[in-house]
Short mmCIF file of C-alpha atoms and ligand atoms in Angstrom, two decimals:
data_model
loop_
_atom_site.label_atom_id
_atom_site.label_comp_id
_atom_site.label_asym_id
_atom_site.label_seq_id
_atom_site.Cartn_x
_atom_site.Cartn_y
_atom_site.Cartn_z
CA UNK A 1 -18.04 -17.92 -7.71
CA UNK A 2 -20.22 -15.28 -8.65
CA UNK A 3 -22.09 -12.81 -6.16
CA UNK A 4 -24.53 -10.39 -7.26
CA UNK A 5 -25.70 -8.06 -4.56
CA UNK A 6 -29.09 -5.88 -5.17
CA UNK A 7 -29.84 -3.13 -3.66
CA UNK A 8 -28.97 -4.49 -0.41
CA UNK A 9 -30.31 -2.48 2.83
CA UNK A 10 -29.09 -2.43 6.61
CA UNK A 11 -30.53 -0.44 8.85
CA UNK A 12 -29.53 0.07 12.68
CA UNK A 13 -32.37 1.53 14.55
CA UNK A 14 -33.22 4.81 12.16
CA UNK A 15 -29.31 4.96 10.79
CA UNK A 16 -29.07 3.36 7.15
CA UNK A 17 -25.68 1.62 6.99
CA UNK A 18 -26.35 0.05 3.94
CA UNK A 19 -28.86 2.28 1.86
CA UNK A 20 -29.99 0.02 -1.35
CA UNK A 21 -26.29 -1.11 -2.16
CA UNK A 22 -25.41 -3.02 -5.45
CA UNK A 23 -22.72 -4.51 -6.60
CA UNK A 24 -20.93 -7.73 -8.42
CA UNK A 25 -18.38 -9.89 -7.47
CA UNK A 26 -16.43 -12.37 -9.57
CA UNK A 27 -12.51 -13.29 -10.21
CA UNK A 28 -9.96 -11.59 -8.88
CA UNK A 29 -8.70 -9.33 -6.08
CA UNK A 30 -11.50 -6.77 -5.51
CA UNK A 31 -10.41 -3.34 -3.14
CA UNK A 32 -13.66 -1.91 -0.80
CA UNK A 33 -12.48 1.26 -0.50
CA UNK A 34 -14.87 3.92 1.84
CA UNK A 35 -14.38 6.69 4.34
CA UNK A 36 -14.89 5.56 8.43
CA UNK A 37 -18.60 4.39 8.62
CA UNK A 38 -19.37 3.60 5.03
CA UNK A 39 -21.20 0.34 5.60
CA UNK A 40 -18.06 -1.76 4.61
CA UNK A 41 -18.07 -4.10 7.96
CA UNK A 42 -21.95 -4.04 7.58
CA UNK A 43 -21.97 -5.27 4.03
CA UNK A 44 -19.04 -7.88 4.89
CA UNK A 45 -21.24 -9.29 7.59
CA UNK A 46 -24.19 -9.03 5.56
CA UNK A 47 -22.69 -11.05 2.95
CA UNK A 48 -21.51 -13.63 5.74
CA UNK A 49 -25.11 -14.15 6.99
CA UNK A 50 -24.01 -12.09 10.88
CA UNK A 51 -26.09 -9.58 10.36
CA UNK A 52 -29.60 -9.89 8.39
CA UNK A 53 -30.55 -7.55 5.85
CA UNK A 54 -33.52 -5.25 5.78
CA UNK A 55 -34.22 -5.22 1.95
CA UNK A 56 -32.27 -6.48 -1.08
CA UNK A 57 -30.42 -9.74 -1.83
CA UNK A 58 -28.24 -11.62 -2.49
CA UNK A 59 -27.19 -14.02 -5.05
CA UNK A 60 -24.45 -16.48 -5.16
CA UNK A 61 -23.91 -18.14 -8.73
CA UNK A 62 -27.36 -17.76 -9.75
CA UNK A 63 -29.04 -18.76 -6.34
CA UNK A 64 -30.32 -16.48 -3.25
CA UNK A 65 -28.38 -16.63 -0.13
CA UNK A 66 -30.60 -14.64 2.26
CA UNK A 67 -28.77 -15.92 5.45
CA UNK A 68 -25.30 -16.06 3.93
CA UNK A 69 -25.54 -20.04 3.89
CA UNK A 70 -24.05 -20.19 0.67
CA UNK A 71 -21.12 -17.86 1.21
CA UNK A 72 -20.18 -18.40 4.51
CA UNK A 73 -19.47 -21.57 3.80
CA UNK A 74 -17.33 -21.15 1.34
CA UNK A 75 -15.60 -18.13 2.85
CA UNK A 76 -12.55 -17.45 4.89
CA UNK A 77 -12.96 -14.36 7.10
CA UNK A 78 -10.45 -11.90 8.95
CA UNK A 79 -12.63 -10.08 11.10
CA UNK A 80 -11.80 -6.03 11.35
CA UNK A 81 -11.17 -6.69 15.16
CA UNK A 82 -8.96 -10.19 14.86
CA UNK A 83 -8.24 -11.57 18.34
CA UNK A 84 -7.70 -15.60 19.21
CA UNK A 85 -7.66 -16.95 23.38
CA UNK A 86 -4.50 -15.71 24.62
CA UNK A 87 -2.79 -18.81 26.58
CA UNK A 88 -3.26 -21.02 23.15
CA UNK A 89 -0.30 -21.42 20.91
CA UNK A 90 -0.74 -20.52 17.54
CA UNK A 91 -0.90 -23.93 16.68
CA UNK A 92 -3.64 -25.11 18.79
CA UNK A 93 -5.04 -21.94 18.03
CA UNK A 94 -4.91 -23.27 14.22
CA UNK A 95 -6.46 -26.47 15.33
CA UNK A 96 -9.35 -25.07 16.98
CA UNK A 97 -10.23 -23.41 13.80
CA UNK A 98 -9.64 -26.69 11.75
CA UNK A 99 -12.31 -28.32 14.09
CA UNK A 100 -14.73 -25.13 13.76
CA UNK A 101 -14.36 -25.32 10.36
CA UNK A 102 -14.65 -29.70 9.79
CA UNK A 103 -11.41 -30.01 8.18
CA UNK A 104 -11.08 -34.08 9.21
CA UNK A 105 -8.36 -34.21 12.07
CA UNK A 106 -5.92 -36.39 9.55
CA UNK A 107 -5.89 -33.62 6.94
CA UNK A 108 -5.72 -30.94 9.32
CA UNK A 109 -1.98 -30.97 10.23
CA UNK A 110 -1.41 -30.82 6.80
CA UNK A 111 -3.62 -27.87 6.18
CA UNK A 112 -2.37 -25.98 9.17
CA UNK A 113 1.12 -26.40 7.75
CA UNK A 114 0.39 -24.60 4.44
CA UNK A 115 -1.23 -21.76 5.80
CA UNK A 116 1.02 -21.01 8.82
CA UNK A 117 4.13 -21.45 5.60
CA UNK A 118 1.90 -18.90 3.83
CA UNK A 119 1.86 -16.60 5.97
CA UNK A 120 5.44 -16.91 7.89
CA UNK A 121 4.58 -17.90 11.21
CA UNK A 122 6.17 -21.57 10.76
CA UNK A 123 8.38 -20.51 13.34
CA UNK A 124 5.95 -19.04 15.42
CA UNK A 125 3.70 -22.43 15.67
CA UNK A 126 4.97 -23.10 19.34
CA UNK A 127 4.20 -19.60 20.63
CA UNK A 128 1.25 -18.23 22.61
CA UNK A 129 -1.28 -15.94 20.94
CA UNK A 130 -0.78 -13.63 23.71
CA UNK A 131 3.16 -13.14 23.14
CA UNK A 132 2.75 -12.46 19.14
CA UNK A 133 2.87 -9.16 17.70
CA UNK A 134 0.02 -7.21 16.59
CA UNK A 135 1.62 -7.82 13.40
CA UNK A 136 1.89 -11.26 13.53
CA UNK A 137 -1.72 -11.59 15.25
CA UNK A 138 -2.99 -9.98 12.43
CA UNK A 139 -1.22 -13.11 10.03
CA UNK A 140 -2.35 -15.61 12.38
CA UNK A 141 -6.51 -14.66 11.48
CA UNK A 142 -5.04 -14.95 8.18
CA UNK A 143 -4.01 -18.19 8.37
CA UNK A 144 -6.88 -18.96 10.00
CA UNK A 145 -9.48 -17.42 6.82
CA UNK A 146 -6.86 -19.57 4.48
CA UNK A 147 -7.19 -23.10 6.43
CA UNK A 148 -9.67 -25.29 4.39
CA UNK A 149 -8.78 -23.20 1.25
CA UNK A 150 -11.86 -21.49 0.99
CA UNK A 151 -12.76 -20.42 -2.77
CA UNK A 152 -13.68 -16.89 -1.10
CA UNK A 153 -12.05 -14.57 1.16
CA UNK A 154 -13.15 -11.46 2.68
CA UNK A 155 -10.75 -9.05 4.83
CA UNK A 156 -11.65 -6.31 6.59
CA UNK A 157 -9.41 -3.62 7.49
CA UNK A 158 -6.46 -5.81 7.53
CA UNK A 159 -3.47 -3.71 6.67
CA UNK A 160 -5.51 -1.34 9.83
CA UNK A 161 -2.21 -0.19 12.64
CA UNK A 162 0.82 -2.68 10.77
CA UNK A 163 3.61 -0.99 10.22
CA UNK A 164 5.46 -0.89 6.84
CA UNK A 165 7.19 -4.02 6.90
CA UNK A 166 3.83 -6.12 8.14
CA UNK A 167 1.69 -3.93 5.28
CA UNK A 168 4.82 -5.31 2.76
CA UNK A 169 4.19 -8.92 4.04
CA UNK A 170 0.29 -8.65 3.59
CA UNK A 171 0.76 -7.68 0.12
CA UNK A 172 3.13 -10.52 -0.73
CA UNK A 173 0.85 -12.84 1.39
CA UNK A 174 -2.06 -11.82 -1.37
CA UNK A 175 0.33 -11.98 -4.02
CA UNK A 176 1.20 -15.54 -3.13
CA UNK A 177 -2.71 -16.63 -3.05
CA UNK A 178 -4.71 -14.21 -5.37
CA UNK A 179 -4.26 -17.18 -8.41
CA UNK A 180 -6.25 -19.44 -5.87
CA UNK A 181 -9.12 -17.44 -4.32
CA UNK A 182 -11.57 -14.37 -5.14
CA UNK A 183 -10.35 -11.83 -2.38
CA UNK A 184 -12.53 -8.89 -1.05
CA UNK A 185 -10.49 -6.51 1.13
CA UNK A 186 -11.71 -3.30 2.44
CA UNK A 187 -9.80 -0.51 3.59
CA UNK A 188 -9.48 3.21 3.97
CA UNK A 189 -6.39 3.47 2.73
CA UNK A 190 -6.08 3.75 -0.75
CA UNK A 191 -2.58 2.86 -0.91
CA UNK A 192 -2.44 -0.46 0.48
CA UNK A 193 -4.90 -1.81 -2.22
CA UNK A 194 -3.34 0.24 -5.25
CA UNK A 195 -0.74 -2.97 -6.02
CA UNK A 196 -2.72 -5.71 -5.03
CA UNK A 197 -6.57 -5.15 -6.22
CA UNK A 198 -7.73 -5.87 -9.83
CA UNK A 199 -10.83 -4.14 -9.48
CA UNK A 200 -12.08 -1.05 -6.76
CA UNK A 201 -15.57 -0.65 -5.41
CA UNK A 202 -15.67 2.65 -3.80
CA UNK A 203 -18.44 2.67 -1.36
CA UNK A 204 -19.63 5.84 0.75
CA UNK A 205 -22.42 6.24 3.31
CA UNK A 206 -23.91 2.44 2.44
CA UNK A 207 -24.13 3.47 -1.15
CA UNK A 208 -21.81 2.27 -4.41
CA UNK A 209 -19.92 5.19 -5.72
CA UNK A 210 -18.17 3.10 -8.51
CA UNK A 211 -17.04 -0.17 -9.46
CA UNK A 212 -14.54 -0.74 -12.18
CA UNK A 213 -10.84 -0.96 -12.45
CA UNK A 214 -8.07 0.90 -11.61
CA UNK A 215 -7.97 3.29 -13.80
CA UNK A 216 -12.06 3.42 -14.18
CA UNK A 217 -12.08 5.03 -10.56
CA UNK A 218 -8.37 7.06 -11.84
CA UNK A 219 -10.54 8.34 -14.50
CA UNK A 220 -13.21 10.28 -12.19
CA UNK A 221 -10.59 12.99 -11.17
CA UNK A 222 -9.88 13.24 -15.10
CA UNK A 223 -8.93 17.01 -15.31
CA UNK A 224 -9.32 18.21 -11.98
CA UNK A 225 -5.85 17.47 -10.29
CA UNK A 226 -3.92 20.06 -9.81
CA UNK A 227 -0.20 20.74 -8.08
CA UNK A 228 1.09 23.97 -6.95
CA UNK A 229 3.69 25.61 -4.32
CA UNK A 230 1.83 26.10 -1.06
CA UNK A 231 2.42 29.98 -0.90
CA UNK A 232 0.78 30.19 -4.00
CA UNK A 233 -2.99 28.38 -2.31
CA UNK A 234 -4.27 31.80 -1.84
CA UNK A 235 -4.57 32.71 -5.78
CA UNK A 236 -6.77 29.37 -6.29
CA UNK A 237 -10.50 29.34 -7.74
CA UNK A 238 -12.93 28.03 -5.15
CA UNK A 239 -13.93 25.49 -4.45
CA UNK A 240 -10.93 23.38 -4.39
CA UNK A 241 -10.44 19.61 -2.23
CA UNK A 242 -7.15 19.97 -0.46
CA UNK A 243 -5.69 16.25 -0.85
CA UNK A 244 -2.22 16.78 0.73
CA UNK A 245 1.02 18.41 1.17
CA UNK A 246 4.33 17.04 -0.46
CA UNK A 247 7.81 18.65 -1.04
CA UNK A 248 9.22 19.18 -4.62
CA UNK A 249 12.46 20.82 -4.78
CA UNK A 250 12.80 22.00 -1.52
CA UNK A 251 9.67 23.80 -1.84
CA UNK A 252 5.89 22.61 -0.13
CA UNK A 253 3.32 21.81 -2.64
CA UNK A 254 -0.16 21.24 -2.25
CA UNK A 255 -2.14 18.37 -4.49
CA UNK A 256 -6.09 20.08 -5.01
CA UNK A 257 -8.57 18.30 -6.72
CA UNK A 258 -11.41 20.76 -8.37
CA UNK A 259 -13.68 21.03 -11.30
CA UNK A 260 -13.48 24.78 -11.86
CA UNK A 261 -10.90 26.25 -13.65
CA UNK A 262 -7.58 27.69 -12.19
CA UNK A 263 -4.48 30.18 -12.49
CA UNK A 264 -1.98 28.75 -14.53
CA UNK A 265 0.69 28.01 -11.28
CA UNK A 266 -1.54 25.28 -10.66
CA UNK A 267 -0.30 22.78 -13.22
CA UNK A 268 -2.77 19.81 -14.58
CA UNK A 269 -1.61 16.30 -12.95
CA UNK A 270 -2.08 13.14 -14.23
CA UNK A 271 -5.12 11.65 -11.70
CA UNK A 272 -3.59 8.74 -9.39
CA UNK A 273 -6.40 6.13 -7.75
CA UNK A 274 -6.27 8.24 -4.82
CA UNK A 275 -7.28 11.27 -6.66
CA UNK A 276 -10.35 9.21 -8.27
CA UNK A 277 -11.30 7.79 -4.99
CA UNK A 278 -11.36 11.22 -3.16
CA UNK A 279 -13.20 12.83 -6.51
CA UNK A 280 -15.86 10.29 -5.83
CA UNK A 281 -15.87 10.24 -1.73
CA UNK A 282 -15.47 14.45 -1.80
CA UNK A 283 -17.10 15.87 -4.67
CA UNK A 284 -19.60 17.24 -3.36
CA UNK A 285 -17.54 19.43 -1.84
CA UNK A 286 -15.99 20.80 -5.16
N1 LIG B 1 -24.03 -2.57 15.45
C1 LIG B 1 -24.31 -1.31 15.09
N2 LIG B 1 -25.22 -0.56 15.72
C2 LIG B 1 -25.51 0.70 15.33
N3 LIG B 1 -24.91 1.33 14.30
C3 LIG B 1 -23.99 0.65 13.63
C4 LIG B 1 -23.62 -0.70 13.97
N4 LIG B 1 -22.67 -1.12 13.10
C5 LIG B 1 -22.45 -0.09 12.27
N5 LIG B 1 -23.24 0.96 12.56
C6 LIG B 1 -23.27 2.25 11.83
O1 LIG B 1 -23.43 1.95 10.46
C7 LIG B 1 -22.56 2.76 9.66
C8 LIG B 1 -21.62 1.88 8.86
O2 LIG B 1 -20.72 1.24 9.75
P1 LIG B 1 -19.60 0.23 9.27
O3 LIG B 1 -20.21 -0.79 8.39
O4 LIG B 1 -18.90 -0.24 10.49
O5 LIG B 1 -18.66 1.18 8.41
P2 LIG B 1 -17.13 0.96 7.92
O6 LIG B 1 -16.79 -0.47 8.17
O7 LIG B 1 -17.14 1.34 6.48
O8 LIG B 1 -16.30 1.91 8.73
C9 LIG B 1 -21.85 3.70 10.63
O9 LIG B 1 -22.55 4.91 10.66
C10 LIG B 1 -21.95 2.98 11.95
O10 LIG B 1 -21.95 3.91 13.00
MG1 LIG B 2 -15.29 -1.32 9.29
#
């Protein structure tokens, strides 16, 4: 499936939330990486036909999909804000999606099956919604984007409040499907797509910073990462993009990004897809 998406606008009221936004979509696990408010739910639900667009398109292997026709129906989708009728077990709950989504009642104990296997909550099948985990709520809309094995699949936010073990499980989850679907996930949080994306569109205030792969977004901070003890921060060059605080040694460093040059105690670093992505989201800042 390919998606082409051309200069795409959304605007609420005055507020642009998508401000002429292109970008491409083929095979393989893509990363939609932005700050808070980028336009990354916008654009999902743009490309899903829930919100219309104000300008742009969109085009799905070589044919317009204005209302999302095309790619909502071949799309499973984990909503940023994933909740299911509490009193339901997660089977029924499973069922009522089957029937939402016309997957003929004979196949669709089958179906349901696979995709509560795929996402461990075989055991869980009896339980109510409301007694599950936020964790395993959060793998129950997954199963529910996977029933009918959709050739697309768009998450949003959905490694968003798990805790480590539930962001491990999402990432073998993916691991376990990637070879069967093209996967869009966004996030804020660069590390949870480092392992499991292909390819990183960096988005920022409804706008495409970059699109590439790994180490094309790696390759924006190129010579302006820099480590250093933290007692030291007072002999850097301004301006400098404080990234964070780690400890080396039994020391405090600080990680800067900047494109000036600086003292010698700040020693070059080799740029990590976290360094690209804030080079690209913060540079105007530098
Ligand atoms: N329904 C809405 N009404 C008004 N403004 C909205 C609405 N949805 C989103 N926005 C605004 O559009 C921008 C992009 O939002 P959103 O797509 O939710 O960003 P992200 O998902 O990247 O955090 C934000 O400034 C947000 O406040
Ligand atoms: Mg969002």
């Amino acid at each position: 499936m390919q998606i082409e998406v051309n200069n795409l606008t959304k605007k609420f009221g005055k507020k642009k939330a998508l401000d002429g936004l292109s970008l491409s979509i083929e095979e393989g696990v893509y990363g939609l990486l932005g700050p808070n408010g980028a336009g990354k739910t916008t654009l999902m639900c743009c490309l899903l036909g829930v919100y219309n667009s104000n300008g742009g398109s969109i085009v799905v292997d070589g044919k317009a999909d204005p209302k999302g026709a095309l790619l909502s129906a071949h799309c499973g989708y984990l909503p940023q804000h994933f909740d299911m009728f509490h009193e339901l077990t997660v089977a029924e709950a499973l069922r009522y999606f089957a029937t939402l989504k016309k997957i003929p009642r004979a196949k669709g104990a089958e179906e349901i099956g696979r995709c509560l296997r795929t996402v461990n909550l075989e055991e869980e099948a009896k339980k109510r919604v409301g007694a599950l985990s936020g964790g395993m709520r959060r793998r129950l809309g997954i199963a529910q984007a996977l029933l009918g094995d959709p050739p697309l699949l768009i998450f949003d936010e959905p490694t968003a409040g798990l805790d480590p073990e539930e962001r491990m499980r999402f990432k073998n989850i993916i691991a376990a499907v990637r070879h069967r679907h093209t996967i869009l996930i966004s996030t804020h949080i660069v590390d949870d797509i480092d392992v499991i994306c292909n390819r990183v569109m960096v988005i920022d205030r409804g706008k495409l910073c970059a699109q590439g792969t790994k180490g094309d977004i790696c390759r924006y901070a190129d010579g302006r990462v820099f480590t250093l003890p933290r007692e030291q921060e007072a002999s850097l060059n301004r301006p400098y993009y404080l990234e964070n605080v780690f400890e080396e040694g039994g020391q405090e460093h600080i990680r800067i990004l900047s494109q000036i040059p600086q003292p010698a105690v700040a020693r070059p670093a080799a740029p990590t897809l976290e360094d690209g992505y804030f080079a690209l989201v913060r540079g105007e800042d530098l």
